[in-house]
Amino acid sequence: MRKNETAIASIRDQVGPNFDIMLDCARTWDVEYTIKMARILAPYHLKFIEEPILSHDVDGYCRLRRSIHSTLIACGEHVFTRYGANALLK
């Protein structure tokens, strides 16, 4: 977590406050880690965190939406059917 924060802090320092930072996690985090990282990274004003958890973890995305208010959570890039998309949209 510290390594991730250090990287984002460095990027924010380099680009300044008026530049959007978007973080693609490539489905490598879990729900708890994502919630903790979103809190840690809140001061750096991320535009969004993309696909932090597995795409089919709809319940997990619901928890993230309820728990994270500092940034948007993007998902759906690896959803390939209308059924999976419908579940995420609901």
Coordinates of C-alpha atoms in Angstrom, one line a residue, residues 2-87:
R2 CA 2.8 2.4 0.8
K3 CA 4.5 1.7 -2.5
N4 CA 1.2 2.4 -4.3
E5 CA 0.7 5.6 -2.4
T6 CA 4.3 6.7 -3.0
A7 CA 3.8 6.2 -6.8
I8 CA 0.5 8.2 -6.9
A9 CA 2.0 10.9 -4.7
S10 CA 4.9 11.2 -7.1
I11 CA 2.6 11.4 -10.1
R12 CA 0.4 14.0 -8.4
D13 CA 3.5 16.1 -7.6
Q14 CA 4.7 15.9 -11.2
V15 CA 1.4 16.7 -12.9
G16 CA -0.1 19.1 -10.4
P17 CA -3.6 19.5 -9.1
N18 CA -5.4 20.1 -12.4
F19 CA -4.5 16.9 -14.2
D20 CA -6.7 13.8 -14.0
I21 CA -5.1 10.6 -12.6
M22 CA -6.8 7.3 -13.4
L23 CA -5.6 4.1 -11.8
D24 CA -6.1 0.8 -13.7
C25 CA -5.8 -2.1 -11.2
A26 CA -6.4 -4.9 -13.8
R27 CA -8.6 -6.9 -11.5
T28 CA -5.7 -7.6 -9.1
W29 CA -7.1 -6.2 -5.8
D30 CA -9.9 -7.5 -3.5
V31 CA -12.7 -5.5 -2.0
E32 CA -11.0 -4.8 1.4
Y33 CA -7.7 -3.7 -0.2
T34 CA -9.6 -1.4 -2.7
I35 CA -11.5 0.3 0.1
K36 CA -8.3 0.8 2.1
M37 CA -6.4 2.1 -0.9
A38 CA -9.2 4.5 -1.9
R39 CA -9.0 6.0 1.6
I40 CA -5.2 6.3 1.4
L41 CA -5.3 7.8 -2.1
A42 CA -8.2 10.2 -1.4
P43 CA -5.9 13.2 -0.9
Y44 CA -4.5 12.7 -4.4
H45 CA -7.9 13.2 -6.0
L46 CA -8.0 10.3 -8.4
K47 CA -10.5 10.6 -11.3
F48 CA -11.3 6.9 -11.0
I49 CA -10.0 3.4 -10.0
E50 CA -10.6 1.0 -12.9
E51 CA -11.4 -2.7 -12.4
P52 CA -9.9 -3.2 -9.0
I53 CA -11.7 -6.5 -8.5
L54 CA -12.8 -9.3 -10.7
S55 CA -15.4 -8.2 -13.2
H56 CA -18.1 -10.8 -12.2
D57 CA -17.9 -9.8 -8.5
V58 CA -21.1 -7.8 -8.6
D59 CA -21.6 -7.9 -4.8
G60 CA -18.0 -6.7 -4.4
Y61 CA -18.7 -3.7 -6.7
C62 CA -21.8 -2.9 -4.7
R63 CA -19.7 -2.8 -1.5
L64 CA -17.2 -0.6 -3.2
R65 CA -19.9 1.8 -4.4
R66 CA -21.3 2.0 -0.9
S67 CA -17.9 2.4 0.8
I68 CA -15.9 4.7 -1.5
H69 CA -16.9 8.3 -1.9
S70 CA -13.5 9.9 -2.8
T71 CA -13.4 8.6 -6.4
L72 CA -15.3 6.8 -9.1
I73 CA -15.0 3.1 -9.6
A74 CA -14.9 2.0 -13.2
C75 CA -15.8 -1.6 -14.3
G76 CA -17.1 -3.6 -17.1
E77 CA -14.2 -3.8 -19.5
H78 CA -14.0 -7.5 -19.1
V79 CA -17.8 -8.2 -19.2
F80 CA -18.6 -9.8 -22.5
T81 CA -22.3 -10.7 -22.3
R82 CA -25.5 -8.8 -21.8
Y83 CA -26.2 -10.8 -18.7
G84 CA -23.0 -9.7 -17.0
A85 CA -23.6 -6.1 -18.1
N86 CA -27.2 -6.2 -16.9
A87 CA -26.0 -7.5 -13.5

